Coordinates of C-alpha atoms in Angstrom, one line a residue:
M25 CA 72.6 94.7 78.4
F26 CA 76.4 94.6 79.8
I27 CA 74.6 93.5 83.3
G28 CA 77.4 91.5 84.1
E29 CA 79.6 94.0 83.0
I30 CA 78.0 96.9 85.6
I31 CA 77.4 93.7 88.4
S32 CA 80.7 93.8 88.1
L33 CA 82.0 97.3 88.5
V34 CA 79.4 97.6 91.2
V35 CA 81.5 94.3 92.7
A36 CA 84.7 96.0 92.8
V37 CA 83.2 99.4 94.4
L38 CA 82.2 97.4 97.4
W39 CA 85.0 95.5 97.9
T40 CA 87.0 98.7 98.0
A41 CA 84.5 99.0 100.9
T42 CA 84.9 96.0 102.0
A43 CA 88.8 96.1 101.9
L44 CA 89.2 98.9 103.9
L45 CA 86.7 98.6 106.5
S46 CA 88.2 94.1 107.0
E47 CA 91.5 96.1 107.6
G48 CA 90.8 98.5 110.1
A49 CA 89.3 94.8 111.5
T50 CA 91.9 92.4 111.4
R51 CA 94.1 95.0 113.0
R52 CA 92.1 95.2 115.9
I53 CA 90.8 91.9 116.2
G54 CA 92.8 89.7 114.5
T55 CA 92.8 87.1 111.1
L56 CA 91.1 83.9 112.5
P57 CA 88.4 86.0 114.8
F58 CA 87.3 88.4 112.3
N59 CA 86.3 85.7 109.9
I60 CA 85.3 83.5 111.4
I61 CA 82.3 86.4 113.6
R62 CA 82.3 88.1 109.3
L63 CA 81.2 84.8 107.7
T64 CA 78.7 83.8 111.0
L65 CA 77.4 87.5 110.1
A66 CA 77.2 86.8 106.6
A67 CA 75.8 83.3 107.0
V68 CA 72.8 84.6 109.4
L69 CA 72.0 87.2 106.8
L70 CA 71.9 84.7 104.4
W71 CA 69.9 82.3 106.2
V72 CA 67.6 84.8 106.7
A73 CA 66.9 85.9 103.8
M74 CA 66.5 82.5 101.7
L75 CA 64.7 81.9 104.3
C76 CA 62.3 84.7 103.9
V77 CA 62.2 84.6 99.7
T78 CA 61.6 80.7 100.0
G79 CA 60.5 79.2 102.4
S80 CA 63.6 76.9 102.4
P81 CA 66.0 76.4 105.3
L82 CA 68.9 75.3 103.6
P83 CA 69.6 76.2 99.6
P84 CA 66.1 74.6 98.0
Y85 CA 66.3 71.5 94.9
C86 CA 70.3 72.5 95.5
N87 CA 71.7 68.8 93.7
T88 CA 74.3 66.7 95.3
P89 CA 76.4 68.3 92.5
A90 CA 76.2 71.8 93.5
W91 CA 76.7 71.4 96.5
V92 CA 80.1 69.5 96.2
M93 CA 81.5 72.4 94.2
L94 CA 80.3 75.2 95.9
V95 CA 81.6 73.6 99.3
L96 CA 85.0 73.3 97.5
S97 CA 84.6 77.1 96.7
G98 CA 83.9 77.9 100.1
L99 CA 87.1 76.4 101.1
V100 CA 89.5 76.8 98.6
G101 CA 88.1 80.8 98.7
F102 CA 86.7 81.7 101.7
V103 CA 88.6 79.3 104.2
A104 CA 92.4 79.8 102.4
G105 CA 92.0 82.9 99.7
D106 CA 90.7 84.8 103.5
I107 CA 93.0 83.5 105.8
C108 CA 96.0 84.8 103.0
L109 CA 94.1 87.7 102.6
F110 CA 93.8 88.9 106.0
N111 CA 96.7 88.2 107.1
C112 CA 98.4 90.4 104.1
Y113 CA 96.1 92.8 104.9
L114 CA 98.0 92.8 108.7
S115 CA 101.1 92.8 107.2
I116 CA 101.9 95.3 104.0
G117 CA 98.3 96.5 104.0
S118 CA 94.3 96.4 101.9
R119 CA 96.4 99.0 99.0
F120 CA 98.9 96.6 98.4
G121 CA 97.3 93.4 99.5
Q122 CA 94.0 94.5 95.8
L123 CA 97.4 95.3 94.2
L124 CA 98.5 91.1 94.7
M125 CA 95.0 90.7 94.2
T126 CA 95.2 91.1 90.6
V127 CA 96.8 87.6 90.0
A128 CA 92.8 86.2 90.4
P129 CA 92.3 87.0 86.6
I130 CA 95.3 85.0 85.9
A131 CA 94.3 82.4 88.0
A132 CA 90.6 82.6 87.0
A133 CA 91.4 81.5 83.5
I134 CA 93.5 79.3 83.8
S135 CA 91.5 77.5 86.3
G136 CA 88.4 77.9 83.8
W137 CA 89.9 76.2 81.1
L138 CA 91.1 73.5 82.9
L139 CA 88.0 73.2 85.0
L140 CA 85.7 74.5 82.1
G141 CA 86.9 74.1 78.8
E142 CA 86.8 78.1 78.2
T143 CA 88.8 79.6 76.1
M144 CA 92.4 80.9 76.3
S145 CA 94.2 83.2 73.7
W146 CA 97.6 83.8 72.4
T147 CA 97.3 87.7 74.7
G148 CA 97.1 85.8 77.7
V149 CA 100.9 85.1 77.8
L150 CA 101.5 89.0 77.7
A151 CA 98.2 90.0 79.9
M152 CA 100.5 87.5 82.4
L153 CA 103.4 89.6 82.0
V154 CA 101.2 93.3 81.8
V155 CA 100.4 92.8 85.0
T156 CA 103.5 91.0 86.5
A157 CA 105.2 94.8 85.5
G158 CA 102.5 96.7 87.1
I159 CA 102.7 94.8 90.5
A160 CA 106.8 94.7 90.3
M161 CA 106.9 99.1 89.7
S162 CA 104.4 99.3 92.6
V163 CA 106.3 96.4 95.1
L164 CA 110.3 97.3 93.6
N165 CA 112.7 99.6 94.8
R166 CA 116.2 100.1 93.6
G167 CA 118.8 99.4 96.5
G168 CA 120.5 101.8 98.4
G169 CA 124.1 102.2 98.2
E170 CA 126.3 99.4 96.3
G171 CA 122.7 97.8 95.6
H172 CA 121.6 100.6 94.2
H173 CA 121.5 98.8 90.6
K174 CA 119.1 96.1 91.7
L175 CA 115.6 95.9 93.0
V176 CA 115.1 94.8 96.2
L177 CA 111.5 94.2 97.3
K178 CA 110.0 97.5 99.5
L179 CA 107.4 95.3 101.5
P180 CA 107.9 92.3 103.7
L181 CA 108.6 88.9 101.4
K182 CA 105.5 87.2 103.6
G183 CA 102.7 89.9 103.1
V184 CA 103.6 89.3 99.2
L185 CA 102.8 85.4 99.6
Y186 CA 100.0 86.2 100.9
G187 CA 98.5 88.8 98.8
L188 CA 99.5 86.2 95.9
G189 CA 98.1 82.9 97.4
A190 CA 95.2 85.6 98.0
G191 CA 94.8 86.4 93.8
V192 CA 94.6 82.8 93.4
G193 CA 92.4 81.3 95.5
Q194 CA 89.5 83.9 94.5
G195 CA 90.6 82.9 91.1
V196 CA 89.8 79.6 91.7
G197 CA 87.5 80.0 94.4
L198 CA 85.4 82.1 91.6
V199 CA 85.9 79.3 88.8
L200 CA 84.4 76.4 91.2
S201 CA 82.0 78.8 92.4
K202 CA 80.7 78.7 88.1
M203 CA 80.4 74.9 88.2
G204 CA 78.2 75.0 91.4
I205 CA 76.0 77.6 90.5
Q206 CA 75.9 75.8 87.0
A207 CA 75.1 72.6 88.2
Y208 CA 72.5 74.0 90.0
D209 CA 71.2 76.7 87.3
Q210 CA 70.8 72.9 85.5
H211 CA 68.8 71.2 87.6
L212 CA 66.4 73.8 89.2
K213 CA 65.7 74.2 85.0
A214 CA 65.6 70.5 84.2
M215 CA 62.8 70.0 87.1
L216 CA 60.7 73.4 86.3
N217 CA 60.7 71.9 82.2
D218 CA 59.1 68.4 83.6
L219 CA 56.7 70.1 85.8
I220 CA 55.9 72.0 81.9
D221 CA 55.3 69.2 80.1
G222 CA 54.2 67.2 83.1
G223 CA 50.9 69.6 82.4
Q224 CA 51.8 70.8 86.4
Y225 CA 53.3 74.3 85.8
A226 CA 50.6 76.5 86.5
G227 CA 49.9 75.2 90.3
N228 CA 53.5 74.2 91.5
H229 CA 56.3 76.4 89.5
W230 CA 56.0 79.5 92.1
D231 CA 58.9 78.1 94.7
L232 CA 60.7 76.5 91.7
E233 CA 60.9 80.2 90.3
A234 CA 61.4 81.7 93.9
A235 CA 64.8 79.1 94.5
M236 CA 65.7 80.4 90.0
S237 CA 66.2 83.8 91.5
Y238 CA 67.2 83.6 95.3
M239 CA 70.4 80.7 93.4
P240 CA 73.6 83.5 93.7
Y241 CA 72.5 84.2 97.3
A242 CA 72.0 80.9 98.5
A243 CA 75.3 79.3 96.6
T244 CA 77.0 82.5 98.7
F245 CA 75.4 80.8 101.8
I246 CA 76.4 77.2 102.0
R247 CA 80.4 78.9 100.8
A248 CA 79.8 81.1 103.8
L249 CA 78.1 78.3 105.7
T250 CA 81.5 76.1 105.1
G251 CA 83.7 78.5 105.6
V252 CA 82.3 79.1 109.2
V253 CA 82.8 75.8 109.8
G254 CA 86.1 75.9 108.0
F255 CA 87.5 78.4 110.6
A256 CA 85.2 76.9 113.5
V257 CA 88.5 73.6 112.9
V258 CA 91.0 75.5 112.0
L259 CA 90.7 78.4 115.7
T260 CA 90.1 75.3 117.6
I261 CA 93.6 73.2 116.3
V262 CA 95.3 77.2 117.4
R263 CA 92.7 77.1 120.8
Q264 CA 92.1 81.1 119.4
W265 CA 88.8 81.2 120.5
P266 CA 89.0 83.2 123.5
K267 CA 90.4 85.8 121.1
V268 CA 87.2 85.8 119.0
W269 CA 85.1 86.8 122.6
K270 CA 87.1 88.9 123.3
G271 CA 86.6 90.6 119.9
L272 CA 82.8 90.5 120.4
H273 CA 83.0 93.2 123.2
D274 CA 84.8 95.9 120.5
R275 CA 82.1 97.7 119.9
Q276 CA 84.3 99.5 116.9
A277 CA 85.5 96.3 115.4
M278 CA 81.7 94.8 115.6
R279 CA 80.9 98.0 113.0
L280 CA 83.8 97.5 111.3
T281 CA 83.3 93.9 111.0
M282 CA 79.7 94.7 110.1
G283 CA 80.0 96.6 108.2
A284 CA 82.1 94.5 105.8
V285 CA 80.2 91.7 105.6
V286 CA 77.0 93.9 104.1
C287 CA 79.2 94.7 101.1
G288 CA 81.5 91.7 101.0
P289 CA 80.0 88.2 101.7
T290 CA 76.6 89.2 102.2
I291 CA 76.2 91.5 98.7
G292 CA 79.0 91.4 96.9
V293 CA 79.9 87.5 96.5
S294 CA 76.3 86.7 95.7
L295 CA 76.4 90.4 92.9
S296 CA 79.6 88.7 91.7
L297 CA 78.3 84.8 91.3
L298 CA 74.7 87.0 89.8
A299 CA 78.2 88.4 87.6
T300 CA 79.0 85.2 86.4
L301 CA 75.7 84.5 84.4
Y302 CA 75.4 87.5 82.8
T303 CA 79.0 87.8 81.0
S304 CA 82.4 85.3 80.7
T305 CA 84.0 84.1 84.2
G306 CA 87.4 86.6 83.1
V307 CA 85.3 89.7 81.7
A308 CA 83.0 89.5 85.5
Q309 CA 86.7 88.9 86.9
T310 CA 88.3 91.7 85.8
L311 CA 86.0 94.1 85.9
M312 CA 86.1 92.9 89.6
S313 CA 89.5 93.2 90.2
L314 CA 89.7 97.4 89.2
T315 CA 89.7 97.6 93.5
P316 CA 93.9 98.4 93.3
I317 CA 92.6 101.4 91.7
F318 CA 89.3 102.6 93.8
I319 CA 91.3 102.0 96.9
L320 CA 93.9 104.4 96.1
L321 CA 92.0 107.6 96.8
P322 CA 90.5 106.4 100.0
A323 CA 94.2 105.1 101.1
W324 CA 95.4 108.7 100.6
L325 CA 92.2 110.5 101.8
W326 CA 90.9 108.8 105.3
Q327 CA 94.3 106.4 105.8
H328 CA 96.4 109.1 105.6
Q329 CA 98.5 106.6 103.3
R330 CA 101.3 108.7 100.9
V331 CA 100.8 107.2 96.9
T332 CA 103.5 107.7 95.0
R333 CA 102.9 108.4 91.4
L334 CA 105.4 105.1 90.5
E335 CA 102.5 103.0 92.9
V336 CA 99.0 104.6 90.8
V337 CA 101.2 103.6 87.3
G338 CA 102.0 100.0 88.7
A339 CA 98.6 99.7 89.4
C340 CA 96.7 100.7 86.4
I341 CA 99.5 98.8 84.5
A342 CA 97.9 95.7 86.5
V343 CA 94.6 96.7 86.5
A344 CA 95.4 97.0 81.6
G345 CA 96.6 93.3 82.2
A346 CA 94.0 92.2 84.2
A347 CA 91.9 93.5 81.4
L348 CA 94.2 92.5 77.9
F349 CA 94.1 88.5 79.4
F350 CA 90.5 88.1 78.4
V351 CA 90.8 90.4 74.8

């Protein structure tokens, strides 16, 4: 009971830790070097685990439709989305970055409606307004001097746009992931049914059941591998490989990166895919979007950031709006 919801809350906690660790590593070595190191480590860890569990060097029995959707998800979520996210961290910090990520449930719901035919209720419009109001309360201030009646952005516009882009990338990427993992799941179940119908189940079912149990991690491996290739292309174009080699020799950055890898793409993302199998995309994304609230306490205690009451209220309203979107 409520398995998907519980998994989603665990993911929110993991993503809070990931955000704080990633911000620290990104500030030391840069966005692109951090991302390719992070995703390479995640892909290696997932590959070793997959090889041990399934005995296959590639996701076993993964069909073409699943590969296509998961690769697209990796490009949207891991490459485009993460470039936006970690540039947002550099510009305005992980606390505001995670607040802007509350647009992800809206992006997930709209994408789920367009691509999966998932239901959108009339409360969606109200939820969008509430989320927007919550974000506005946190990022806007009244102007000083003669313009004190006007609302002005208290954060760099570039950072806000990066944060919104990251939220859209995560929401759309989650839906594409769900499409891929559903195609993978249906293919494995069809193969298992064929074995049962053919009377071959007793001797041939173990590897299929192992593949089914590891499916969310195999899907994450495909997405992470896509991210590695995508970031390798970008690094080659912008000629930043020397920064990667320099980052690898920064011990503090590597400790932070490893922590982010374990909490984020290795466990967190895999659990986020698993959550979508037990509950709707919208509910899962809403609960996983509690990070902006969870991150306030460590930002105040450990990073010594000034957190105003208006920002706390704004974060709560934004998350409440995201939850309302899926009522």
